[in-house]
Amino acid sequence: MFQDFNQILQEHNLLKKDNHILLAVSGGVDSIVLFHLMQNIPETKRPKLSVAHVNHQLRPEADREEQFVKQLASRYRVPFYSFIWEKAAHPDSGIEEAARNIRYSFFEQLMKQNKMNVLMTAHHQDDQVETILMKLTRGSTLAQLMGIAFSQSFSEGELVRPLLGFSKQMLYDLAKEQQWEFIEDSTNFELGYMRNRFRNEIIPLLRNENQQFDQHVIQFASDLEDLLEVSKTSIETAFNKVVRKKQDSWQIDRLKFSNLSAATQRMVLKTLLDHLYKNEKDLYKSNYIELLQEWILNGEVNTQLDLQNDFIAMKGYESICFSKQGPETSSIDNEYFVLDAVGQWVQLSEYEKIGLFPFDSADRKEWNRDSLLMEEGKFQLPLTIRHRQAGDRMRYAGLKGSKKIKDIFIDEKVPVKQRNQAWLVEDSLGTILWLISYRKMNLFTTKETDKLIYVLKYKKDEY
């Protein structure tokens, strides 16, 4: 095993003298074997080593473990760092995840302070098998089913796990053969933890069915990694063909998406969800891919799906928009503004304003889409500028009777987000005079009149 271990380090360029490796040592057999294997490397080839230990204060023997690791490091003249996680700081639930976060935060802090470039942990083959089965049971992405990676970026260097190719039994056998002392973690046999149930009950049953069970799981993960690597290019090509990234959203072209095969559609959606949830604490739900596929192909236009972690998907006529839900998309804003005098502007937003002014018939520029001409007596001040509300109706030029604002938007194929952001103007009698940018009441005739004429101007700065 010594030779195999050294070969692994050489293949991954870990035997450089300028490396400074931080060994995570708990005192259990796994990390103790890792420590001694690193010490066994000839001094001329051995990188600089340091040891880190976290005393979680979760077991009666926690203090004894800390002293044991400290003495071991001292015996070999290896710098030793420890952190005590006081009981008062323990959470009421999620203790495993919290403990892991504490450990790696401590490791990262040490690496930055001491210019260490490699963190080495003692994860082994049994950990790999347990992890794959647990993720399969919980429901995970295909990429996650590849299990624990040999190496990954961490802090300002990398995290490596050189024992992944060795079973737990191999580590026990080597420790016994070399007479290396270690402390057995008593909580490893408590069935209150999911990993322990897999380790002590479920996996032993599967090994009884097939002695090669562990190797088959590892081979499955390896084959899956190869398959994902081979399919990556074709999936990325399809994804880039139908999906566009905007500043704060992702958009799928409906027509191009519908022309893909069903399997490719699902992989495109999976890739998109992976992007959306990349930095999220919680993974998206496993049924999202099939749910979104059915909705995109057969769901009604101008509908919305609320996804986990405040993401939303809005379906328009030509595209589907995915974004993080915020104040402007979560619901229709109830904000309103009052315009109660001629000759004034009212600021609607940072880049929008509206004002009421006497009409200059010589200025033909005022006859445009962003203005409304109104005769005296055909409206009543004050005017209220607001967003739509349920049941809103209006009359406009060319229409007999009135029409729901909602139906106007449907006829115009206006996306849901733009509907919620559109402004409408109503007078003091509650009559909707103008659905800005879409419909206007006919409040002005071109016939000669001695009545005063006003122009309501809407201005929007491009940004």
CSV table of C-alpha atoms in Angstrom, one decimal:
chain,number,residue,atom,x,y,z
A,1,MET,CA,0.0,0.0,0.0
A,2,PHE,CA,2.9,2.3,0.6
A,3,GLN,CA,4.0,2.0,-3.0
A,4,ASP,CA,0.5,2.5,-4.3
A,5,PHE,CA,0.0,5.6,-2.2
A,6,ASN,CA,3.3,7.2,-3.3
A,7,GLN,CA,2.4,6.4,-6.9
A,8,ILE,CA,-0.9,8.3,-6.5
A,9,LEU,CA,0.9,11.3,-5.1
A,10,GLN,CA,3.4,11.3,-7.9
A,11,GLU,CA,0.7,11.0,-10.6
A,12,HIS,CA,-1.1,14.1,-9.1
A,13,ASN,CA,2.0,16.1,-8.6
A,14,LEU,CA,1.7,16.2,-4.8
A,15,LEU,CA,5.3,15.4,-4.0
A,16,LYS,CA,6.6,18.8,-4.7
A,17,LYS,CA,8.9,20.2,-2.0
A,18,ASP,CA,7.3,23.7,-2.3
A,19,ASN,CA,3.9,22.3,-1.5
A,20,HIS,CA,2.6,23.0,2.0
A,21,ILE,CA,0.0,20.4,2.8
A,22,LEU,CA,-2.5,20.7,5.7
A,23,LEU,CA,-3.6,17.2,6.9
A,24,ALA,CA,-7.0,17.0,8.5
A,25,VAL,CA,-6.6,14.6,11.3
A,26,SER,CA,-9.4,13.5,13.6
A,27,GLY,CA,-7.6,10.7,15.4
A,28,GLY,CA,-9.6,7.9,13.7
A,29,VAL,CA,-8.0,5.1,11.8
A,30,ASP,CA,-8.5,6.8,8.4
A,31,SER,CA,-6.7,10.1,9.2
A,32,ILE,CA,-4.1,8.4,11.3
A,33,VAL,CA,-3.1,6.1,8.4
A,34,LEU,CA,-3.0,9.1,6.1
A,35,PHE,CA,-0.7,10.9,8.6
A,36,HIS,CA,1.7,8.0,8.8
A,37,LEU,CA,1.7,7.4,5.0
A,38,MET,CA,2.8,11.0,4.5
A,39,GLN,CA,5.4,10.6,7.2
A,40,ASN,CA,6.7,7.5,5.4
A,41,ILE,CA,7.7,9.6,2.4
A,42,PRO,CA,11.4,10.1,2.3
A,43,GLU,CA,12.3,13.5,3.8
A,44,THR,CA,14.0,14.5,0.5
A,45,LYS,CA,10.7,14.2,-1.3
A,46,ARG,CA,8.2,15.0,1.5
A,47,PRO,CA,6.4,18.3,1.2
A,48,LYS,CA,6.0,20.5,4.2
A,49,LEU,CA,3.2,19.2,6.4
A,50,SER,CA,0.9,20.7,9.1
A,51,VAL,CA,-1.9,19.1,11.1
A,52,ALA,CA,-5.4,20.5,11.8
A,53,HIS,CA,-7.8,19.1,14.3
A,54,VAL,CA,-11.3,20.2,15.2
A,55,ASN,CA,-12.6,19.3,18.7
A,56,HIS,CA,-16.4,19.3,18.1
A,57,GLN,CA,-17.3,18.7,21.8
A,58,LEU,CA,-19.8,16.1,20.6
A,59,ARG,CA,-18.5,13.1,22.5
A,60,PRO,CA,-16.9,12.4,25.9
A,61,GLU,CA,-13.7,11.4,24.3
A,62,ALA,CA,-13.4,14.6,22.2
A,63,ASP,CA,-10.8,16.2,24.5
A,64,ARG,CA,-8.8,13.0,24.6
A,65,GLU,CA,-8.8,12.8,20.8
A,66,GLU,CA,-7.4,16.3,20.6
A,67,GLN,CA,-4.6,15.6,23.0
A,68,PHE,CA,-3.8,12.3,21.1
A,69,VAL,CA,-3.5,14.1,17.8
A,70,LYS,CA,-1.5,16.9,19.3
A,71,GLN,CA,1.0,14.5,20.8
A,72,LEU,CA,1.3,12.6,17.6
A,73,ALA,CA,2.1,15.8,15.6
A,74,SER,CA,4.6,16.8,18.3
A,75,ARG,CA,6.3,13.5,18.2
A,76,TYR,CA,7.0,14.0,14.5
A,77,ARG,CA,7.6,17.7,14.9
A,78,VAL,CA,4.7,18.7,12.7
A,79,PRO,CA,3.0,22.0,13.3
A,80,PHE,CA,-0.4,21.4,15.0
A,81,TYR,CA,-3.5,23.6,14.9
A,82,SER,CA,-6.8,23.0,16.7
A,83,PHE,CA,-10.1,24.6,17.1
A,84,ILE,CA,-12.7,23.9,19.8
A,85,TRP,CA,-16.3,24.2,18.8
A,86,GLU,CA,-18.0,25.1,22.0
A,87,LYS,CA,-21.2,23.4,23.0
A,88,ALA,CA,-23.0,26.7,23.4
A,89,ALA,CA,-22.5,27.3,19.6
A,90,HIS,CA,-24.1,24.0,18.6
A,91,PRO,CA,-27.4,24.3,16.7
A,92,ASP,CA,-30.5,22.5,17.8
A,93,SER,CA,-30.7,20.7,14.4
A,94,GLY,CA,-28.6,20.0,11.4
A,95,ILE,CA,-25.6,19.2,13.6
A,96,GLU,CA,-23.7,17.2,10.9
A,97,GLU,CA,-23.8,19.9,8.3
A,98,ALA,CA,-23.0,22.6,10.9
A,99,ALA,CA,-20.0,20.6,12.1
A,100,ARG,CA,-18.8,20.1,8.5
A,101,ASN,CA,-19.0,23.9,7.8
A,102,ILE,CA,-17.1,24.6,11.0
A,103,ARG,CA,-14.3,22.2,10.0
A,104,TYR,CA,-13.8,23.5,6.5
A,105,SER,CA,-14.1,27.2,7.6
A,106,PHE,CA,-11.2,26.5,10.1
A,107,PHE,CA,-9.2,24.7,7.4
A,108,GLU,CA,-9.7,27.6,5.0
A,109,GLN,CA,-8.6,30.1,7.6
A,110,LEU,CA,-5.5,28.2,8.4
A,111,MET,CA,-4.5,27.8,4.7
A,112,LYS,CA,-4.9,31.5,4.1
A,113,GLN,CA,-3.0,32.5,7.2
A,114,ASN,CA,-0.1,30.1,6.7
A,115,LYS,CA,0.1,30.1,2.9
A,116,MET,CA,-0.8,26.4,2.6
A,117,ASN,CA,-1.8,25.3,-0.9
A,118,VAL,CA,-3.2,21.8,-0.3
A,119,LEU,CA,-5.8,20.4,2.1
A,120,MET,CA,-5.6,16.6,2.4
A,121,THR,CA,-8.4,14.6,3.9
A,122,ALA,CA,-8.7,10.8,4.6
A,123,HIS,CA,-11.9,10.0,2.6
A,124,HIS,CA,-11.7,6.4,1.4
A,125,GLN,CA,-13.5,3.9,-0.9
A,126,ASP,CA,-16.2,3.0,1.7
A,127,ASP,CA,-17.0,6.8,2.0
A,128,GLN,CA,-17.4,6.9,-1.7
A,129,VAL,CA,-19.8,4.0,-1.8
A,130,GLU,CA,-21.8,5.4,1.1
A,131,THR,CA,-22.0,8.8,-0.5
A,132,ILE,CA,-23.2,7.5,-3.9
A,133,LEU,CA,-25.9,5.4,-2.3
A,134,MET,CA,-27.0,8.2,0.0
A,135,LYS,CA,-27.3,10.7,-2.9
A,136,LEU,CA,-29.2,8.1,-5.0
A,137,THR,CA,-31.6,7.6,-2.1
A,138,ARG,CA,-32.1,11.3,-1.5
A,139,GLY,CA,-32.5,12.2,-5.2
A,140,SER,CA,-29.5,13.9,-6.9
A,141,THR,CA,-28.3,15.0,-10.3
A,142,LEU,CA,-26.4,12.6,-12.5
A,143,ALA,CA,-23.2,14.6,-11.9
A,144,GLN,CA,-23.5,14.2,-8.2
A,145,LEU,CA,-23.9,10.5,-8.5
A,146,MET,CA,-20.3,10.4,-9.6
A,147,GLY,CA,-19.5,10.6,-5.9
A,148,ILE,CA,-16.6,12.3,-4.2
A,149,ALA,CA,-14.0,13.8,-6.5
A,150,PHE,CA,-10.3,13.1,-6.0
A,151,SER,CA,-9.5,16.8,-6.0
A,152,GLN,CA,-11.3,20.1,-6.2
A,153,SER,CA,-10.5,23.8,-5.8
A,154,PHE,CA,-10.5,24.9,-2.2
A,155,SER,CA,-9.6,28.2,-0.6
A,156,GLU,CA,-6.5,29.5,-2.6
A,157,GLY,CA,-5.4,26.0,-3.4
A,158,GLU,CA,-6.9,22.5,-3.7
A,159,LEU,CA,-8.5,19.8,-1.6
A,160,VAL,CA,-7.3,16.3,-2.4
A,161,ARG,CA,-8.4,12.8,-1.1
A,162,PRO,CA,-5.6,10.3,-1.9
A,163,LEU,CA,-7.2,7.4,0.0
A,164,LEU,CA,-10.3,7.1,-2.3
A,165,GLY,CA,-8.9,4.0,-3.9
A,166,PHE,CA,-8.4,2.1,-0.6
A,167,SER,CA,-11.1,0.4,1.4
A,168,LYS,CA,-11.7,0.9,5.1
A,169,GLN,CA,-10.6,-2.6,5.8
A,170,MET,CA,-7.3,-2.0,4.0
A,171,LEU,CA,-6.7,1.0,6.3
A,172,TYR,CA,-7.5,-1.1,9.4
A,173,ASP,CA,-5.2,-3.9,8.2
A,174,LEU,CA,-2.3,-1.5,7.6
A,175,ALA,CA,-2.8,0.2,11.0
A,176,LYS,CA,-2.8,-3.2,12.7
A,177,GLU,CA,0.3,-4.4,10.8
A,178,GLN,CA,2.2,-1.2,11.5
A,179,GLN,CA,0.9,-0.9,15.1
A,180,TRP,CA,-0.3,2.6,14.6
A,181,GLU,CA,-2.6,3.7,17.4
A,182,PHE,CA,-5.9,5.4,16.7
A,183,ILE,CA,-9.1,6.2,18.5
A,184,GLU,CA,-12.4,4.6,17.4
A,185,ASP,CA,-15.2,7.1,17.0
A,186,SER,CA,-18.0,5.7,19.2
A,187,THR,CA,-20.7,7.6,17.2
A,188,ASN,CA,-19.8,5.6,14.1
A,189,PHE,CA,-22.2,2.9,15.4
A,190,GLU,CA,-25.1,5.1,16.3
A,191,LEU,CA,-28.0,4.6,13.9
A,192,GLY,CA,-29.4,8.0,14.4
A,193,TYR,CA,-27.2,9.2,11.5
A,194,MET,CA,-28.1,8.3,7.9
A,195,ARG,CA,-24.6,7.5,7.0
A,196,ASN,CA,-24.2,5.1,9.9
A,197,ARG,CA,-27.4,3.3,8.8
A,198,PHE,CA,-25.9,2.8,5.4
A,199,ARG,CA,-22.5,1.9,6.8
A,200,ASN,CA,-23.7,-0.6,9.4
A,201,GLU,CA,-26.9,-2.0,8.1
A,202,ILE,CA,-27.7,-1.4,4.4
A,203,ILE,CA,-24.3,-1.8,2.7
A,204,PRO,CA,-23.4,-5.0,4.7
A,205,LEU,CA,-26.6,-6.6,3.4
A,206,LEU,CA,-25.7,-5.6,-0.2
A,207,ARG,CA,-22.2,-7.0,0.2
A,208,ASN,CA,-23.7,-10.3,1.3
A,209,GLU,CA,-25.6,-10.4,-2.0
A,210,ASN,CA,-22.5,-9.7,-4.0
A,211,GLN,CA,-18.9,-9.6,-2.6
A,212,GLN,CA,-18.0,-7.3,-5.5
A,213,PHE,CA,-20.7,-4.7,-4.6
A,214,ASP,CA,-18.3,-1.9,-3.7
A,215,GLN,CA,-16.3,-2.3,-6.9
A,216,HIS,CA,-19.6,-2.3,-9.0
A,217,VAL,CA,-20.7,1.0,-7.4
A,218,ILE,CA,-17.3,2.6,-8.0
A,219,GLN,CA,-17.3,1.3,-11.6
A,220,PHE,CA,-20.8,2.7,-12.1
A,221,ALA,CA,-19.6,6.1,-10.9
A,222,SER,CA,-16.7,5.9,-13.3
A,223,ASP,CA,-18.8,4.8,-16.3
A,224,LEU,CA,-21.3,7.6,-15.5
A,225,GLU,CA,-18.4,10.2,-15.5
A,226,ASP,CA,-17.3,8.9,-18.9
A,227,LEU,CA,-20.8,9.1,-20.3
A,228,LEU,CA,-21.4,12.6,-19.1
A,229,GLU,CA,-18.0,13.7,-20.5
A,230,VAL,CA,-18.9,12.3,-23.9
A,231,SER,CA,-22.4,13.8,-24.0
A,232,LYS,CA,-21.3,17.2,-22.7
A,233,THR,CA,-20.4,18.7,-26.1
A,234,SER,CA,-23.7,17.8,-27.8
A,235,ILE,CA,-25.8,18.9,-24.8
A,236,GLU,CA,-23.9,22.3,-24.7
A,237,THR,CA,-24.5,22.7,-28.4
A,238,ALA,CA,-28.2,22.2,-28.0
A,239,PHE,CA,-28.3,24.4,-24.9
A,240,ASN,CA,-26.6,27.3,-26.6
A,241,LYS,CA,-28.9,27.0,-29.5
A,242,VAL,CA,-32.1,27.5,-27.6
A,243,VAL,CA,-31.1,29.3,-24.4
A,244,ARG,CA,-29.9,32.9,-24.0
A,245,LYS,CA,-28.4,34.5,-20.9
A,246,LYS,CA,-29.5,38.0,-20.1
A,247,GLN,CA,-28.3,40.2,-17.3
A,248,ASP,CA,-30.6,38.8,-14.6
A,249,SER,CA,-32.5,36.0,-16.4
A,250,TRP,CA,-32.3,33.1,-18.8
A,251,GLN,CA,-34.6,32.7,-21.8
A,252,ILE,CA,-35.6,29.7,-23.8
A,253,ASP,CA,-36.7,30.1,-27.4
A,254,ARG,CA,-40.0,28.1,-27.5
A,255,LEU,CA,-39.9,27.2,-31.2
A,256,LYS,CA,-36.3,26.0,-31.1
A,257,PHE,CA,-37.0,24.1,-27.9
A,258,SER,CA,-40.0,22.3,-29.4
A,259,ASN,CA,-37.9,21.1,-32.3
A,260,LEU,CA,-35.5,19.2,-30.1
A,261,SER,CA,-35.9,15.5,-29.3
A,262,ALA,CA,-37.7,14.9,-26.0
A,263,ALA,CA,-34.5,13.5,-24.4
A,264,THR,CA,-32.5,16.6,-25.5
A,265,GLN,CA,-35.2,18.9,-24.2
A,266,ARG,CA,-34.8,17.3,-20.7
A,267,MET,CA,-31.0,17.6,-20.8
A,268,VAL,CA,-31.3,21.3,-21.8
A,269,LEU,CA,-33.7,21.9,-18.9
A,270,LYS,CA,-31.4,20.0,-16.5
A,271,THR,CA,-28.4,22.2,-17.7
A,272,LEU,CA,-30.4,25.3,-17.2
A,273,LEU,CA,-31.5,24.3,-13.7
A,274,ASP,CA,-27.9,23.5,-12.8
A,275,HIS,CA,-27.0,27.0,-13.8
A,276,LEU,CA,-29.8,28.6,-11.8
A,277,TYR,CA,-29.1,26.6,-8.7
A,278,LYS,CA,-25.3,26.6,-8.9
A,279,ASN,CA,-24.9,28.9,-5.9
A,280,GLU,CA,-28.0,27.9,-4.1
A,281,LYS,CA,-28.0,26.0,-0.8
A,282,ASP,CA,-30.9,23.8,-1.7
A,283,LEU,CA,-31.0,21.7,-4.9
A,284,TYR,CA,-33.9,22.0,-7.2
A,285,LYS,CA,-36.6,19.3,-6.9
A,286,SER,CA,-36.2,16.2,-9.0
A,287,ASN,CA,-39.6,16.5,-10.7
A,288,TYR,CA,-38.8,20.0,-12.1
A,289,ILE,CA,-37.4,18.7,-15.4
A,290,GLU,CA,-40.5,16.7,-16.5
A,291,LEU,CA,-42.8,19.4,-15.0
A,292,LEU,CA,-41.2,22.2,-17.0
A,293,GLN,CA,-41.0,20.2,-20.2
A,294,GLU,CA,-44.8,19.5,-20.1
A,295,TRP,CA,-45.6,23.1,-19.2
A,296,ILE,CA,-43.4,24.6,-22.0
A,297,LEU,CA,-44.9,22.2,-24.6
A,298,ASN,CA,-48.5,22.1,-23.5
A,299,GLY,CA,-49.1,24.8,-20.8
A,300,GLU,CA,-51.1,28.0,-21.4
A,301,VAL,CA,-49.3,31.1,-22.6
A,302,ASN,CA,-48.8,33.9,-20.0
A,303,THR,CA,-48.7,31.6,-17.1
A,304,GLN,CA,-46.1,31.4,-14.4
A,305,LEU,CA,-44.4,28.6,-12.4
A,306,ASP,CA,-43.0,29.3,-8.9
A,307,LEU,CA,-39.8,27.2,-8.4
A,308,GLN,CA,-37.8,26.5,-5.3
A,309,ASN,CA,-35.6,29.2,-3.7
A,310,ASP,CA,-37.7,32.1,-5.2
A,311,PHE,CA,-37.0,31.3,-8.8
A,312,ILE,CA,-39.9,31.8,-11.3
A,313,ALA,CA,-40.5,30.8,-14.9
A,314,MET,CA,-42.8,32.9,-17.0
A,315,LYS,CA,-44.1,31.6,-20.3
A,316,GLY,CA,-44.6,34.1,-23.1
A,317,TYR,CA,-45.6,33.6,-26.7
A,318,GLU,CA,-42.1,33.3,-28.1
A,319,SER,CA,-40.0,32.5,-25.0
A,320,ILE,CA,-39.8,31.3,-21.4
A,321,CYS,CA,-38.0,33.5,-19.0
A,322,PHE,CA,-36.4,32.1,-15.8
A,323,SER,CA,-35.3,34.6,-13.1
A,324,LYS,CA,-34.9,35.1,-9.4
A,325,GLN,CA,-38.1,36.5,-7.9
A,326,GLY,CA,-37.8,40.0,-6.7
A,327,PRO,CA,-40.1,42.9,-5.9
A,328,GLU,CA,-40.8,43.7,-9.5
A,329,THR,CA,-41.8,40.1,-10.4
A,330,SER,CA,-43.3,38.7,-7.3
A,331,SER,CA,-46.7,40.3,-7.7
A,332,ILE,CA,-48.5,43.4,-9.1
A,333,ASP,CA,-47.2,46.4,-7.4
A,334,ASN,CA,-49.9,48.4,-5.4
A,335,GLU,CA,-47.9,51.6,-5.7
A,336,TYR,CA,-49.8,54.6,-7.1
A,337,PHE,CA,-49.2,58.3,-7.8
A,338,VAL,CA,-51.5,61.3,-7.9
A,339,LEU,CA,-51.4,64.1,-10.5
A,340,ASP,CA,-53.6,66.9,-9.3
A,341,ALA,CA,-52.5,70.0,-11.2
A,342,VAL,CA,-51.7,71.3,-14.7
A,343,GLY,CA,-48.1,72.1,-15.5
A,344,GLN,CA,-46.4,69.5,-13.2
A,345,TRP,CA,-44.4,66.3,-13.7
A,346,VAL,CA,-44.8,63.3,-11.4
A,347,GLN,CA,-41.9,60.9,-11.1
A,348,LEU,CA,-43.1,57.3,-11.4
A,349,SER,CA,-39.7,55.6,-11.2
A,350,GLU,CA,-36.0,56.4,-11.6
A,351,TYR,CA,-36.5,56.6,-15.4
A,352,GLU,CA,-40.3,57.3,-15.9
A,353,LYS,CA,-42.4,60.4,-15.4
A,354,ILE,CA,-45.8,61.7,-16.4
A,355,GLY,CA,-47.1,65.3,-16.6
A,356,LEU,CA,-50.2,67.3,-17.6
A,357,PHE,CA,-49.8,70.4,-19.7
A,358,PRO,CA,-51.8,72.8,-21.9
A,359,PHE,CA,-51.9,71.6,-25.5
A,360,ASP,CA,-50.0,73.6,-28.1
A,361,SER,CA,-51.7,72.7,-31.4
A,362,ALA,CA,-48.6,74.0,-33.3
A,363,ASP,CA,-46.4,71.3,-31.8
A,364,ARG,CA,-47.2,68.2,-33.8
A,365,LYS,CA,-44.6,66.2,-31.7
A,366,GLU,CA,-47.2,66.0,-28.9
A,367,TRP,CA,-49.4,63.8,-31.1
A,368,ASN,CA,-47.7,60.5,-30.4
A,369,ARG,CA,-47.9,57.1,-28.7
A,370,ASP,CA,-46.7,58.5,-25.4
A,371,SER,CA,-49.2,61.3,-25.1
A,372,LEU,CA,-53.0,61.6,-24.6
A,373,LEU,CA,-55.0,64.6,-25.7
A,374,MET,CA,-57.9,65.5,-23.5
A,375,GLU,CA,-60.7,68.1,-23.8
A,376,GLU,CA,-61.8,70.1,-20.8
A,377,GLY,CA,-64.8,68.4,-19.2
A,378,LYS,CA,-64.0,64.9,-20.4
A,379,PHE,CA,-62.0,64.0,-17.4
A,380,GLN,CA,-61.9,64.9,-13.7
A,381,LEU,CA,-58.8,65.8,-11.7
A,382,PRO,CA,-57.0,64.4,-9.7
A,383,LEU,CA,-55.6,61.7,-11.9
A,384,THR,CA,-54.2,58.5,-10.4
A,385,ILE,CA,-51.4,56.6,-12.1
A,386,ARG,CA,-51.2,53.0,-10.9
A,387,HIS,CA,-50.7,49.4,-12.1
A,388,ARG,CA,-53.5,47.1,-13.1
A,389,GLN,CA,-55.9,45.5,-10.6
A,390,ALA,CA,-58.2,42.5,-10.9
A,391,GLY,CA,-61.4,43.4,-12.8
A,392,ASP,CA,-60.1,46.6,-14.4
A,393,ARG,CA,-61.9,47.5,-17.6
A,394,MET,CA,-61.7,50.4,-20.0
A,395,ARG,CA,-63.2,52.0,-23.1
A,396,TYR,CA,-61.1,53.0,-26.0
A,397,ALA,CA,-61.3,54.3,-29.6
A,398,GLY,CA,-62.9,51.8,-32.0
A,399,LEU,CA,-64.4,49.6,-29.3
A,400,LYS,CA,-68.1,49.3,-28.5
A,401,GLY,CA,-68.5,48.9,-24.8
A,402,SER,CA,-65.6,48.2,-22.5
A,403,LYS,CA,-62.9,45.5,-22.3
A,404,LYS,CA,-61.0,43.9,-19.5
A,405,ILE,CA,-57.4,45.1,-19.2
A,406,LYS,CA,-56.4,41.5,-18.8
A,407,ASP,CA,-57.9,40.7,-22.3
A,408,ILE,CA,-56.2,43.7,-23.9
A,409,PHE,CA,-52.9,42.3,-22.7
A,410,ILE,CA,-53.8,38.8,-24.0
A,411,ASP,CA,-54.7,40.2,-27.4
A,412,GLU,CA,-51.4,42.1,-27.5
A,413,LYS,CA,-49.5,39.0,-26.4
A,414,VAL,CA,-47.9,41.0,-23.6
A,415,PRO,CA,-45.6,38.9,-21.2
A,416,VAL,CA,-46.7,38.7,-17.6
A,417,LYS,CA,-43.8,40.7,-16.3
A,418,GLN,CA,-44.6,43.6,-18.6
A,419,ARG,CA,-48.3,43.5,-17.7
A,420,ASN,CA,-47.4,43.9,-14.0
A,421,GLN,CA,-45.1,46.8,-14.8
A,422,ALA,CA,-47.5,48.7,-17.2
A,423,TRP,CA,-49.1,52.0,-15.9
A,424,LEU,CA,-52.7,53.1,-16.4
A,425,VAL,CA,-54.3,56.4,-15.7
A,426,GLU,CA,-57.7,56.9,-14.1
A,427,ASP,CA,-59.5,60.1,-13.2
A,428,SER,CA,-61.3,60.9,-9.9
A,429,LEU,CA,-64.5,59.2,-11.1
A,430,GLY,CA,-62.6,55.9,-11.5
A,431,THR,CA,-62.6,56.0,-15.3
A,432,ILE,CA,-59.5,54.5,-16.9
A,433,LEU,CA,-58.4,57.0,-19.5
A,434,TRP,CA,-55.1,55.5,-20.7
A,435,LEU,CA,-53.4,52.1,-20.5
A,436,ILE,CA,-50.0,53.6,-21.3
A,437,SER,CA,-48.3,52.2,-24.5
A,438,TYR,CA,-51.4,50.1,-25.3
A,439,ARG,CA,-54.8,51.7,-25.4
A,440,LYS,CA,-56.3,55.3,-25.0
A,441,MET,CA,-59.8,56.6,-24.5
A,442,ASN,CA,-61.0,59.1,-27.2
A,443,LEU,CA,-61.1,62.3,-25.2
A,444,PHE,CA,-60.4,64.8,-28.0
A,445,THR,CA,-62.0,65.7,-31.3
A,446,THR,CA,-60.3,67.5,-34.1
A,447,LYS,CA,-63.3,69.7,-34.6
A,448,GLU,CA,-63.0,73.4,-33.7
A,449,THR,CA,-63.8,74.0,-30.1
A,450,ASP,CA,-63.5,76.7,-27.5
A,451,LYS,CA,-62.8,74.2,-24.8
A,452,LEU,CA,-59.3,74.0,-23.4
A,453,ILE,CA,-57.2,71.1,-24.6
A,454,TYR,CA,-54.6,69.4,-22.4
A,455,VAL,CA,-51.9,66.9,-23.2
A,456,LEU,CA,-50.9,64.1,-20.8
A,457,LYS,CA,-47.2,63.2,-21.5
A,458,TYR,CA,-45.4,60.1,-20.5
A,459,LYS,CA,-41.7,60.0,-20.8
A,460,LYS,CA,-39.4,57.0,-20.3
A,461,ASP,CA,-35.6,57.3,-20.4
A,462,GLU,CA,-33.7,54.5,-22.1
A,463,TYR,CA,-31.3,52.8,-19.7
